[in-house]
Amino acid sequence: MGRQEPIGVFDSGVGGLTVAREIMRQIPNERIVYFGDTARVPYGSKSKETVTKYSRQIIRFLQTENVKAIVIACNTASAFALDTMQKEFDLPIIGVVKPGAKMAAQTTKNGKVGLIGTEGTIRSGVYAEFIKSFKPDVEVIGKACPLFVPLVEEGMWHDTITDQMAQRYLEGLKQQDIDTLIMGCTHYPLLRSTIQKTMGEHVNLVNPAYETAIELKNVLERESLANICEVDSPSSMYRFYVSDAADKFKAFANAILPFDITMTQQINIEQY
Amino acid sequence: MGRQEPIGVFDSGVGGLTVAREIMRQIPNERIVYFGDTARVPYGSKSKETVTKYSRQIIRFLQTENVKAIVIACNTASAFALDTMQKEFDLPIIGVVKPGAKMAAQTTKNGKVGLIGTEGTIRSGVYAEFIKSFKPDVEVIGKACPLFVPLVEEGMWHDTITDQMAQRYLEGLKQQDIDTLIMGCTHYPLLRSTIQKTMGEHVNLVNPAYETAIELKNVLERESLANICEVDSPSSMYRFYVSDAADKFKAFANAILPFDITMTQQINIEQY
């Protein structure tokens, strides 16, 4: 696999773009092929079997694009499918959960870490497992926040209704006196200011997207896969694929990426 | 096709249970096979092509259960796929849009009808088309309410946050002086009291689920397909299938049906 080949990044939809954005920032000379499974979004309420099957189809598709490594930029898919995918495929695959868990374990002083995410991510218990592998005596308190994703997708990033919903979801975590909170869903960094305001400034927010980009950089260097050549403009370096109509995806992408996406291609993911 | 065979009812997930509930109430001696596409929910933000493909797979599956007629208990699928499905399959297929549209046309006095639903349903323009076919001079004012479905699925049927969201979504319709409002998504009847309170008592709410059950009864009688035999208990008359893990489906179903579902079977819908 050549150093100039792209990184494959996938998510159930648009959320993983916050991970792609961090990779673009931190490793600007890597090409990216992004796949958003917009026909089957959301993954958060689906079962392990279903999410694993979807992940397998997507990695098969990304391999047709000659990717040199894969980032599962979706917490639910990372929680449910990472292990199986690493066994089934012969290329570096990283998820967002482990890097986020590691940072949370390093950050907490009082050993009380909060975790917010989809039902699937919380139920899986995978964050807690990884956190305890780094620091066994940490207590992890999880809370599913199913309305955060639709609120983000409605563009209600700064909104009184979002504030109230955050109050309600986060009240229990505040009472438990956590000092670190993992934003365990790729949509949530877009609610960062609301979450920080609700929790208070003394709580450290962990953004797994940020930690994942660092981890990816390390893996590429370790495996001698980092691109060392000169690079072009964003329009030629980044390719975007979706499994359903691209209009809404493009609008969302253009709201959070530092450049405008011009082309997004729709593919039939069930064929893979 | 025998009179004792079941009706096939399908939806993207749990919403269509409000339609199944009306059929159970109004035609209590008909068997029902319900399919909820919980692995691929929601349909509301997906394209016509995708929703048509999903509907085709589901009808193929329902045919393996020897259904004598099909009810597309999902506004988005009715709006996008009904025509095509009626052409492709040789059994009576009815959707929820036409019966709802007919009642709205009959109800309005001032010719101003509001329509709330998913983005897909609103964008399709199918409700307006049907309404105008019954009463050409009606003005139809549509408003997509994407957060209503997750609010219902969070169980927030009576909640101050839902009230505020309803205020925001429905404000424009109130200002346009509509006298009739179609609840154009199968989840919305569960928010009926909030919607009525927000719009005011002078606005007539149309529930397409109710009208669809009447239409189904008429179709079965016209086609000599109505069951005229004695029937058993609900547990043997109603079968439930889903495309993903059944737990959440069962909990929701038990909250809105007049009896407890004991068995729900998961099938791989992509094979059909």
Coordinates of C-alpha atoms in Angstrom, one line a residue:
Chain A
M1 CA 0.0 0.0 0.0
G2 CA 1.5 3.3 -1.1
R3 CA 2.1 6.3 1.2
Q4 CA 0.2 8.5 -1.3
E5 CA -3.0 6.5 -1.0
P6 CA -5.9 8.0 0.9
I7 CA -7.3 7.4 4.4
G8 CA -10.8 6.0 4.4
V9 CA -13.1 7.7 6.9
F10 CA -16.7 6.6 7.5
D11 CA -19.7 7.4 9.6
S12 CA -23.4 6.7 9.7
G13 CA -23.9 10.2 8.1
V14 CA -22.6 13.7 8.6
G15 CA -21.3 13.4 12.2
G16 CA -18.0 11.9 11.2
L17 CA -17.1 15.0 9.4
T18 CA -16.0 16.5 12.7
V19 CA -13.4 13.7 12.7
A20 CA -12.5 14.3 9.1
R21 CA -12.1 18.0 10.0
E22 CA -9.6 17.2 12.8
I23 CA -7.6 14.9 10.4
M24 CA -7.5 17.7 7.8
R25 CA -6.3 20.1 10.5
Q26 CA -3.7 17.9 12.1
I27 CA -2.4 15.9 9.1
P28 CA -3.1 18.3 6.2
N29 CA -1.0 16.3 3.7
E30 CA -3.2 13.1 3.8
R31 CA -5.8 12.5 1.2
I32 CA -9.2 11.4 2.5
V33 CA -12.1 9.3 1.1
Y34 CA -15.1 10.0 3.3
F35 CA -18.2 7.8 3.3
G36 CA -21.4 8.8 5.0
D37 CA -24.1 6.1 5.3
T38 CA -26.9 8.6 4.8
A39 CA -29.4 6.0 3.6
R40 CA -29.1 4.0 6.8
V41 CA -28.4 6.7 9.4
P42 CA -28.7 6.7 12.4
Y43 CA -26.6 3.8 13.8
G44 CA -27.1 4.8 17.5
S45 CA -30.4 2.9 18.0
K46 CA -29.4 -0.1 15.9
S47 CA -28.0 -3.5 17.1
K48 CA -24.4 -4.7 17.1
E49 CA -25.1 -7.2 14.3
T50 CA -26.7 -4.6 12.0
V51 CA -24.0 -2.0 12.6
T52 CA -21.2 -4.6 12.1
K53 CA -22.7 -5.7 8.8
Y54 CA -23.0 -2.1 7.6
S55 CA -19.4 -1.4 8.7
R56 CA -18.2 -4.4 6.7
Q57 CA -20.0 -3.3 3.5
I58 CA -18.5 0.2 3.9
I59 CA -14.9 -1.0 4.4
R60 CA -15.3 -3.2 1.3
F61 CA -16.4 -0.2 -0.6
L62 CA -13.5 2.0 0.7
Q63 CA -11.0 -0.7 -0.3
T64 CA -12.1 -0.2 -3.9
E65 CA -10.7 3.3 -3.5
N66 CA -7.3 1.9 -2.4
V67 CA -7.4 3.3 1.1
K68 CA -4.2 2.6 3.1
A69 CA -5.9 2.9 6.5
I70 CA -9.5 3.2 7.9
V71 CA -10.9 5.5 10.5
I72 CA -14.3 4.5 11.9
A73 CA -15.4 8.0 12.6
C74 CA -18.6 6.9 14.4
N75 CA -18.7 6.1 18.1
T76 CA -21.5 3.4 17.7
A77 CA -19.7 1.6 14.9
S78 CA -16.3 1.9 16.8
A79 CA -18.0 0.5 19.9
F80 CA -19.8 -2.4 18.1
A81 CA -17.6 -3.3 15.1
L82 CA -14.0 -2.3 15.6
D83 CA -12.7 -5.6 16.9
T84 CA -14.4 -7.7 14.3
M85 CA -13.3 -5.4 11.5
Q86 CA -9.7 -5.5 12.7
K87 CA -9.8 -9.3 12.5
E88 CA -11.5 -9.4 9.1
F89 CA -9.4 -6.9 7.2
D90 CA -5.7 -6.6 6.6
L91 CA -5.0 -2.9 7.0
P92 CA -4.8 -0.5 9.9
I93 CA -8.2 0.3 11.3
I94 CA -8.7 2.7 14.1
G95 CA -11.9 3.8 15.9
V96 CA -12.7 6.9 17.9
V97 CA -13.5 5.2 21.2
K98 CA -10.0 4.1 22.3
P99 CA -8.2 7.4 21.7
G100 CA -11.1 9.2 23.5
A101 CA -11.0 6.7 26.4
K102 CA -7.3 7.1 26.8
M103 CA -7.5 10.9 27.0
A104 CA -10.3 10.7 29.6
A105 CA -8.3 8.3 31.8
Q106 CA -5.3 10.7 31.6
T107 CA -7.4 13.8 32.3
T108 CA -9.5 12.8 35.3
K109 CA -8.2 13.8 38.7
N110 CA -11.1 12.5 40.9
G111 CA -11.6 9.3 38.9
K112 CA -15.2 10.2 37.9
V113 CA -15.7 10.3 34.1
G114 CA -19.0 11.1 32.4
L115 CA -19.8 9.7 29.0
I116 CA -22.6 11.0 26.7
G117 CA -23.5 9.3 23.4
T118 CA -26.1 7.3 21.6
E119 CA -28.0 4.5 23.3
G120 CA -25.8 1.9 21.4
T121 CA -22.5 3.5 22.5
I122 CA -23.6 3.7 26.1
R123 CA -25.1 0.2 26.3
S124 CA -22.0 -1.3 24.7
G125 CA -19.9 -0.4 27.7
V126 CA -16.9 -0.2 25.4
Y127 CA -15.7 3.2 26.6
A128 CA -15.7 2.1 30.2
E129 CA -13.8 -1.1 29.3
F130 CA -11.0 0.9 27.5
I131 CA -10.9 3.6 30.3
K132 CA -10.4 0.9 32.9
S133 CA -7.7 -0.8 30.8
F134 CA -5.8 2.5 31.1
K135 CA -6.7 3.3 34.7
P136 CA -8.6 0.5 36.5
D137 CA -10.2 2.6 39.4
V138 CA -12.1 5.1 37.2
E139 CA -15.8 5.2 37.6
V140 CA -17.6 5.8 34.2
I141 CA -21.1 7.3 34.3
G142 CA -22.9 7.0 31.0
K143 CA -26.0 8.9 29.8
A144 CA -27.6 8.5 26.4
C145 CA -28.7 11.8 24.8
P146 CA -30.8 10.7 21.7
L147 CA -32.2 14.1 20.9
F148 CA -28.7 15.8 20.6
V149 CA -28.2 14.3 17.1
P150 CA -31.5 15.6 15.6
L151 CA -31.0 18.9 17.3
V152 CA -27.6 19.3 15.7
E153 CA -28.9 18.2 12.3
E154 CA -31.7 20.8 12.7
G155 CA -28.9 23.4 13.0
M156 CA -30.0 24.2 16.6
W157 CA -26.4 24.4 17.8
H158 CA -27.0 27.5 19.9
D159 CA -30.6 27.5 21.0
T160 CA -32.7 27.8 24.1
I161 CA -34.4 24.4 23.4
T162 CA -31.1 22.8 23.1
D163 CA -30.0 24.4 26.4
Q164 CA -33.0 22.9 28.2
M165 CA -32.5 19.5 26.7
A166 CA -28.8 19.6 27.8
Q167 CA -29.9 20.7 31.3
R168 CA -32.2 17.7 31.4
Y169 CA -29.8 15.1 30.0
L170 CA -26.7 16.3 32.0
E171 CA -28.4 17.0 35.3
G172 CA -27.6 13.6 36.7
L173 CA -23.9 13.8 35.6
K174 CA -23.6 17.1 37.3
Q175 CA -24.9 15.7 40.6
Q176 CA -22.4 12.8 40.4
D177 CA -19.5 15.4 40.5
I178 CA -17.6 14.2 37.4
D179 CA -14.5 16.2 36.4
T180 CA -14.2 14.9 32.9
L181 CA -16.9 14.4 30.2
I182 CA -16.4 12.4 27.0
M183 CA -18.4 13.7 24.0
G184 CA -19.0 10.2 22.8
C185 CA -20.8 11.0 19.6
T186 CA -19.3 12.8 16.6
H187 CA -22.2 15.2 16.5
Y188 CA -21.6 16.5 20.0
P189 CA -18.5 18.7 19.5
L190 CA -20.9 21.0 17.6
L191 CA -22.8 21.4 20.9
R192 CA -19.5 22.0 22.8
S193 CA -20.4 25.5 24.1
T194 CA -23.8 24.4 25.3
I195 CA -22.4 21.3 27.0
Q196 CA -19.5 23.3 28.6
K197 CA -21.9 26.0 29.8
T198 CA -24.3 23.3 31.3
M199 CA -21.6 21.3 33.0
G200 CA -19.6 24.3 34.2
E201 CA -16.0 25.4 33.3
H202 CA -14.4 23.0 35.9
V203 CA -15.4 19.9 33.8
N204 CA -12.9 18.9 31.1
L205 CA -14.6 18.0 27.8
V206 CA -12.9 15.2 25.9
N207 CA -13.4 15.3 22.1
P208 CA -12.5 11.9 20.7
A209 CA -12.2 13.3 17.2
Y210 CA -9.2 15.3 18.2
E211 CA -7.5 12.4 19.9
T212 CA -8.3 10.1 17.0
A213 CA -6.5 12.4 14.5
I214 CA -3.4 12.2 16.8
E215 CA -3.7 8.4 17.0
L216 CA -4.0 8.2 13.2
K217 CA -0.9 10.3 12.7
N218 CA 1.1 7.9 15.0
V219 CA -0.2 4.8 13.3
L220 CA 0.7 6.1 9.8
E221 CA 4.2 7.0 11.0
R222 CA 4.7 3.7 12.8
E223 CA 3.5 1.7 9.7
S224 CA 5.5 3.9 7.3
L225 CA 2.3 5.0 5.6
A226 CA 2.5 8.7 6.2
N227 CA 2.4 10.7 3.0
I228 CA 5.7 12.6 2.5
C229 CA 4.9 14.1 -0.9
E230 CA 3.6 17.5 -1.7
V231 CA -0.2 17.9 -1.8
D232 CA -2.8 19.7 -3.9
S233 CA -5.9 21.8 -3.1
P234 CA -8.7 20.4 -0.9
S235 CA -10.9 19.8 -3.9
S236 CA -8.6 17.2 -5.2
M237 CA -7.5 15.7 -1.9
Y238 CA -10.8 14.9 -0.4
R239 CA -13.5 12.8 -1.9
F240 CA -17.0 12.4 -0.5
Y241 CA -19.4 9.5 -1.0
V242 CA -22.9 8.9 0.5
S243 CA -25.5 6.2 0.3
D244 CA -28.4 8.5 -0.2
A245 CA -29.2 11.9 -1.9
A246 CA -26.3 14.2 -1.4
D247 CA -27.9 17.6 -1.1
K248 CA -28.5 17.7 2.7
F249 CA -25.0 16.1 3.3
K250 CA -23.4 18.8 1.2
A251 CA -25.2 21.6 3.1
F252 CA -24.1 20.2 6.4
A253 CA -20.6 19.5 5.3
N254 CA -20.2 23.1 4.0
A255 CA -21.4 24.4 7.4
I256 CA -18.6 22.6 9.3
L257 CA -15.7 22.1 6.9
P258 CA -13.3 25.0 6.2
F259 CA -13.9 24.8 2.4
D260 CA -16.9 24.1 0.2
I261 CA -17.5 20.6 -1.0
T262 CA -18.3 20.7 -4.7
M263 CA -18.9 17.1 -5.6
T264 CA -20.4 14.2 -3.6
Q265 CA -21.2 10.9 -5.2
Q266 CA -24.0 8.5 -4.3
I267 CA -23.3 4.8 -4.3
N268 CA -25.4 1.7 -3.6
I269 CA -23.7 0.5 -0.4
E270 CA -25.8 -2.7 -0.2
Q271 CA -23.9 -4.1 -3.2
Y272 CA -20.7 -4.4 -1.2
Chain B
M1 CA -56.3 -14.9 -2.2
G2 CA -58.4 -16.0 0.8
R3 CA -60.6 -13.8 2.9
Q4 CA -58.9 -15.2 6.0
E5 CA -55.4 -14.1 5.0
P6 CA -53.8 -11.2 6.8
I7 CA -53.4 -7.5 5.9
G8 CA -49.7 -6.5 5.5
V9 CA -49.0 -3.2 7.2
F10 CA -45.6 -1.6 7.1
D11 CA -43.7 1.4 8.2
S12 CA -40.1 2.7 8.6
G13 CA -40.4 1.8 12.3
V14 CA -42.8 2.2 15.1
G15 CA -44.9 5.1 13.8
G16 CA -47.1 2.9 11.6
L17 CA -48.4 1.2 14.8
T18 CA -50.8 4.1 15.1
V19 CA -52.2 3.0 11.8
A20 CA -52.3 -0.7 12.8
R21 CA -54.1 0.4 16.0
E22 CA -56.8 2.1 14.0
I23 CA -57.2 -1.0 11.8
M24 CA -57.5 -3.1 14.9
R25 CA -60.2 -0.8 16.3
Q26 CA -62.2 -0.4 13.2
I27 CA -61.9 -3.8 11.6
P28 CA -61.3 -6.1 14.6
N29 CA -61.7 -9.3 12.7
E30 CA -58.8 -8.8 10.3
R31 CA -55.4 -10.4 10.9
I32 CA -52.4 -8.2 10.6
V33 CA -48.8 -8.8 9.7
Y34 CA -46.8 -5.7 10.7
F35 CA -43.3 -5.0 9.5
G36 CA -41.3 -2.1 11.0
D37 CA -38.0 -1.3 9.2
T38 CA -36.2 -0.5 12.4
A39 CA -32.8 -1.2 10.8
R40 CA -33.2 1.6 8.2
V41 CA -35.5 4.1 10.1
P42 CA -36.1 7.0 9.5
Y43 CA -37.4 7.3 5.9
G44 CA -38.3 11.0 6.3
S45 CA -34.9 12.4 5.3
K46 CA -34.2 9.8 2.5
S47 CA -34.6 10.0 -1.2
K48 CA -37.5 8.8 -3.3
E49 CA -35.3 6.1 -4.9
T50 CA -34.1 4.7 -1.6
V51 CA -37.6 4.7 0.0
T52 CA -39.1 3.0 -3.1
K53 CA -36.4 0.3 -3.0
Y54 CA -37.1 -0.3 0.7
S55 CA -40.8 -0.5 0.1
R56 CA -40.4 -3.0 -2.7
Q57 CA -38.3 -5.3 -0.5
I58 CA -40.8 -5.1 2.3
I59 CA -43.8 -5.9 0.1
R60 CA -41.8 -8.9 -1.3
F61 CA -41.3 -10.1 2.3
L62 CA -45.0 -9.5 3.2
Q63 CA -46.0 -11.6 0.2
T64 CA -44.2 -14.5 1.7
E65 CA -46.7 -14.2 4.6
N66 CA -49.6 -14.5 2.1
V67 CA -51.1 -11.1 2.8
K68 CA -54.3 -10.3 0.8
A69 CA -53.7 -6.5 0.9
I70 CA -51.0 -4.0 1.8
V71 CA -51.2 -0.8 3.8
I72 CA -48.3 1.5 3.5
A73 CA -48.5 2.9 7.0
C74 CA -45.8 5.5 6.5
N75 CA -46.4 8.9 5.0
T76 CA -43.0 9.2 3.4
A77 CA -43.3 5.8 1.7
S78 CA -46.9 6.5 0.7
A79 CA -45.8 9.8 -0.8
F80 CA -42.8 8.4 -2.6
A81 CA -43.6 4.8 -3.5
L82 CA -47.4 4.1 -3.6
D83 CA -47.8 4.7 -7.4
T84 CA -44.8 2.5 -8.3
M85 CA -45.8 -0.3 -5.9
Q86 CA -49.4 -0.3 -7.2
K87 CA -47.9 -0.8 -10.7
E88 CA -45.4 -3.5 -9.7
F89 CA -47.6 -5.7 -7.5
D90 CA -50.9 -7.4 -8.2
L91 CA -52.8 -7.0 -4.9
P92 CA -54.6 -4.0 -3.4
I93 CA -52.2 -1.5 -1.9
I94 CA -53.3 1.6 -0.1
G95 CA -51.3 4.4 1.4
V96 CA -52.1 6.9 4.2
V97 CA -51.8 10.0 2.1
K98 CA -54.9 9.8 -0.2
P99 CA -57.4 9.0 2.6
G100 CA -55.9 11.9 4.7
A101 CA -56.0 14.3 1.8
K102 CA -59.6 13.4 1.0
M103 CA -60.8 14.1 4.6
A104 CA -58.8 17.4 4.7
A105 CA -60.5 18.5 1.4
Q106 CA -63.9 17.7 2.9
T107 CA -63.2 19.4 6.2
T108 CA -61.8 22.7 5.3
K109 CA -64.3 25.6 5.1
N110 CA -61.9 28.5 4.3
G111 CA -59.8 26.5 1.8
K112 CA -56.6 26.8 3.8
V113 CA -55.1 23.4 4.9
G114 CA -51.9 23.0 6.9
L115 CA -49.7 19.9 6.5
I116 CA -47.0 18.8 8.9
G117 CA -44.7 15.9 8.3
T118 CA -41.2 14.8 7.5
E119 CA -39.1 16.7 5.0
G120 CA -39.6 13.9 2.4
T121 CA -43.4 14.1 2.7
I122 CA -43.5 17.9 2.5
R123 CA -41.1 18.1 -0.4
S124 CA -42.9 15.4 -2.4
G125 CA -46.0 17.7 -2.7
V126 CA -48.2 14.5 -2.9
Y127 CA -50.7 15.6 -0.2
A128 CA -51.3 18.9 -2.1
E129 CA -51.8 17.0 -5.3
F130 CA -54.4 14.7 -3.9
I131 CA -56.2 17.5 -2.0
K132 CA -56.4 19.6 -5.2
S133 CA -57.8 16.5 -7.1
F134 CA -60.7 16.5 -4.6
K135 CA -61.1 20.3 -4.3
P136 CA -59.0 22.3 -6.7
D137 CA -59.0 25.7 -5.0
V138 CA -57.6 24.6 -1.6
E139 CA -54.3 26.2 -0.6
V140 CA -52.0 23.7 1.2
I141 CA -49.3 25.1 3.5
G142 CA -46.6 22.6 4.4
K143 CA -44.2 22.6 7.3
A144 CA -41.6 19.9 8.0
C145 CA -41.2 19.1 11.7
P146 CA -38.1 16.9 11.9
L147 CA -37.8 16.9 15.7
F148 CA -41.3 15.6 16.3
V149 CA -40.3 12.0 15.6
P150 CA -37.4 11.8 18.0
L151 CA -39.4 13.7 20.6
V152 CA -42.2 11.0 20.3
E153 CA -39.6 8.2 20.4
E154 CA -38.1 9.7 23.6
G155 CA -41.6 9.4 25.1
M156 CA -41.9 13.2 25.5
W157 CA -45.5 13.2 24.4
H158 CA -46.5 15.7 27.1
D159 CA -43.6 17.9 27.8
T160 CA -42.7 21.6 28.0
I161 CA -39.8 21.1 25.5
T162 CA -42.2 19.5 23.1
D163 CA -44.6 22.4 23.6
Q164 CA -41.9 24.9 22.8
M165 CA -40.9 23.0 19.7
A166 CA -44.5 22.8 18.6
Q167 CA -44.9 26.6 19.1
R168 CA -41.9 27.1 16.9
Y169 CA -42.8 24.7 14.1
L170 CA -46.5 25.7 14.0
E171 CA -46.2 29.5 14.4
G172 CA -46.2 30.1 10.7
L173 CA -49.2 27.9 10.1
K174 CA -51.2 29.8 12.8
Q175 CA -50.4 33.1 11.1
Q176 CA -51.7 31.8 7.8
D177 CA -55.1 31.2 9.3
I178 CA -55.6 27.5 8.3
D179 CA -58.7 25.8 9.6
T180 CA -57.6 22.2 9.0
L181 CA -54.3 20.6 9.8
I182 CA -53.2 17.2 8.5
M183 CA -50.9 15.2 10.9
G184 CA -48.9 13.9 8.0
C185 CA -46.6 11.6 9.9
T186 CA -47.7 8.5 11.7
H187 CA -45.9 9.6 14.9
Y188 CA -47.8 12.8 15.2
P189 CA -51.2 11.5 16.5
L190 CA -49.2 10.8 19.7
L191 CA -48.6 14.5 20.0
R192 CA -52.3 15.3 19.2
S193 CA -53.0 17.2 22.4
T194 CA -49.9 19.3 22.1
I195 CA -50.7 20.1 18.5
Q196 CA -54.3 20.9 19.2
K197 CA -53.4 23.2 22.2
T198 CA -50.8 25.0 20.1
M199 CA -53.1 25.5 17.0
G200 CA -56.2 26.3 19.1
E201 CA -59.5 24.4 19.3
H202 CA -60.9 26.0 16.1
V203 CA -58.4 24.1 13.9
N204 CA -59.6 20.6 12.8
L205 CA -56.9 18.0 13.1
V206 CA -56.9 15.3 10.4
N207 CA -55.5 11.9 11.4
P208 CA -54.8 10.0 8.2
A209 CA -54.4 6.7 10.2
Y210 CA -58.1 6.9 11.1
E211 CA -59.2 7.6 7.5
T212 CA -56.9 4.9 6.1
A213 CA -58.6 2.2 8.3
I214 CA -62.0 3.3 6.8
E215 CA -60.5 3.2 3.3
L216 CA -59.1 -0.3 3.9
K217 CA -62.5 -1.5 5.1
N218 CA -64.1 -0.3 1.9
V219 CA -61.4 -1.8 -0.3
L220 CA -61.7 -5.2 1.4
E221 CA -65.5 -5.2 1.0
R222 CA -65.4 -4.0 -2.6
E223 CA -62.8 -6.7 -3.5
S224 CA -64.6 -9.5 -1.5
L225 CA -61.6 -9.8 0.7
A226 CA -63.1 -9.0 4.1
N227 CA -62.8 -11.7 6.7
I228 CA -66.2 -13.1 7.6
C229 CA -65.1 -15.8 9.9
E230 CA -64.8 -15.7 13.7
V231 CA -61.5 -14.6 15.1
D232 CA -59.1 -15.5 17.9
S233 CA -57.3 -13.5 20.5
P234 CA -54.9 -10.7 19.5
S235 CA -51.8 -12.8 20.2
S236 CA -52.7 -15.1 17.4
M237 CA -54.2 -12.5 15.0
Y238 CA -51.3 -10.0 14.9
R239 CA -47.7 -10.8 13.9
F240 CA -44.9 -8.3 14.2
Y241 CA -41.6 -8.3 12.3
V242 CA -38.7 -5.9 12.4
S243 CA -35.4 -5.5 10.6
D244 CA -33.4 -4.8 13.7
A245 CA -33.3 -5.7 17.4
A246 CA -36.9 -6.0 18.7
D247 CA -36.6 -4.8 22.3
K248 CA -37.1 -1.1 21.7
F249 CA -39.9 -1.8 19.2
K250 CA -41.7 -4.0 21.7
A251 CA -41.5 -1.4 24.5
F252 CA -42.9 1.3 22.1
A253 CA -45.6 -1.0 20.8
N254 CA -46.7 -1.9 24.3
A255 CA -47.0 1.8 25.1
I256 CA -49.5 2.4 22.3
L257 CA -51.4 -0.8 21.5
P258 CA -54.3 -2.0 23.7
F259 CA -52.5 -5.3 24.4
D260 CA -49.0 -6.5 25.1
I261 CA -46.9 -7.8 22.2
T262 CA -45.2 -11.0 23.3
M263 CA -43.3 -12.0 20.2
T264 CA -41.5 -10.0 17.6
Q265 CA -39.3 -11.6 15.0
Q266 CA -36.3 -10.0 13.3
I267 CA -35.7 -10.7 9.6
N268 CA -33.0 -9.7 7.2
I269 CA -35.0 -7.4 4.9
E270 CA -32.1 -6.8 2.5
Q271 CA -32.5 -10.3 1.2
Y272 CA -35.9 -9.6 -0.3

